[in-house]
Short mmCIF file of C-alpha atoms in Angstrom, two decimals:
data_model
loop_
_atom_site.label_atom_id
_atom_site.label_comp_id
_atom_site.label_asym_id
_atom_site.label_seq_id
_atom_site.Cartn_x
_atom_site.Cartn_y
_atom_site.Cartn_z
CA UNK Y 506 44.60 -82.97 23.82
CA UNK Y 507 45.86 -79.74 22.81
CA UNK Y 508 48.14 -81.68 20.34
CA UNK Y 509 45.10 -83.25 18.91
CA UNK Y 510 43.21 -80.07 18.63
CA UNK Y 511 46.44 -78.19 17.20
CA UNK Y 512 46.85 -81.13 14.46
CA UNK Y 513 43.02 -80.99 13.68
CA UNK Y 514 43.52 -77.30 13.09
CA UNK Y 515 46.38 -77.72 10.90
CA UNK Y 516 44.85 -80.27 8.50
CA UNK Y 517 41.66 -78.24 8.62
CA UNK Y 518 43.73 -75.35 7.17
CA UNK Y 519 45.75 -77.51 4.84
CA UNK Y 520 42.34 -78.73 3.29
CA UNK Y 521 41.13 -74.95 3.18
CA UNK Y 522 44.38 -74.17 1.15
CA UNK Y 523 43.85 -77.18 -1.17
CA UNK Y 524 40.36 -76.54 -1.69
CA UNK Y 525 41.45 -72.77 -2.58
CA UNK Y 526 44.13 -74.00 -5.14
CA UNK Y 527 41.64 -76.42 -6.74
CA UNK Y 528 39.20 -73.76 -7.35
CA UNK Y 529 41.85 -71.41 -8.78
CA UNK Y 530 43.43 -74.52 -10.90
CA UNK Y 531 40.08 -75.47 -12.49
CA UNK Y 532 39.56 -72.51 -14.97
CA UNK Y 533 43.27 -72.55 -15.87
CA UNK Y 534 42.85 -76.47 -16.63
CA UNK Y 535 39.74 -75.79 -18.74
CA UNK Y 536 41.55 -73.27 -20.66
CA UNK Y 537 44.23 -75.48 -21.22
CA UNK Y 538 41.94 -78.18 -22.47
CA UNK Y 539 40.42 -75.91 -24.95
CA UNK Y 540 43.81 -74.56 -26.15
CA UNK Y 541 45.00 -78.26 -26.50
CA UNK Y 542 41.75 -79.03 -28.44
CA UNK Y 543 42.27 -75.94 -30.79
CA UNK Y 544 45.78 -77.05 -31.33
CA UNK Y 545 44.72 -80.44 -32.42
CA UNK Y 546 41.81 -79.02 -34.82
CA UNK Y 547 44.89 -76.85 -36.26
CA UNK Y 548 47.26 -79.39 -36.58
CA UNK Y 549 44.58 -81.90 -38.43
CA UNK Y 550 43.49 -78.90 -40.91
CA UNK Y 551 47.19 -78.40 -41.74
CA UNK Y 552 47.72 -82.00 -42.28
CA UNK Y 553 44.89 -81.97 -44.57
CA UNK Y 554 45.77 -78.48 -46.22
CA UNK Y 555 48.87 -77.26 -45.82
CA UNK Y 556 48.40 -74.20 -47.64
CA UNK Y 557 46.01 -72.92 -45.39
CA UNK Y 558 48.74 -71.24 -43.37
CA UNK Y 559 49.23 -68.86 -46.46
CA UNK Y 560 45.79 -68.66 -47.92
CA UNK Y 561 43.32 -69.33 -44.97
CA UNK Y 562 40.52 -71.40 -45.03
CA UNK Y 563 39.43 -73.39 -48.27
CA UNK Y 564 36.63 -72.12 -50.20
CA UNK Y 565 33.45 -74.17 -49.88
CA UNK Y 566 33.34 -76.67 -52.82
CA UNK Y 567 30.39 -75.91 -55.48
CA UNK Y 568 27.94 -78.52 -55.94
CA UNK Y 569 27.06 -79.09 -59.55
#
């Protein structure tokens, strides 16, 4: 009985620690996801317009 209680307490503690780490990691993972999406957008922009590194955004095209 004491060993079972101690094992249950250890498992409970491990679950709480895991939940804490999970809560802390979620915002970090969301930030990494956003940074990855931003880098993908930048990469696509530079593939279409390599001069954007020097000139910035392309001016809007004028329609006749």
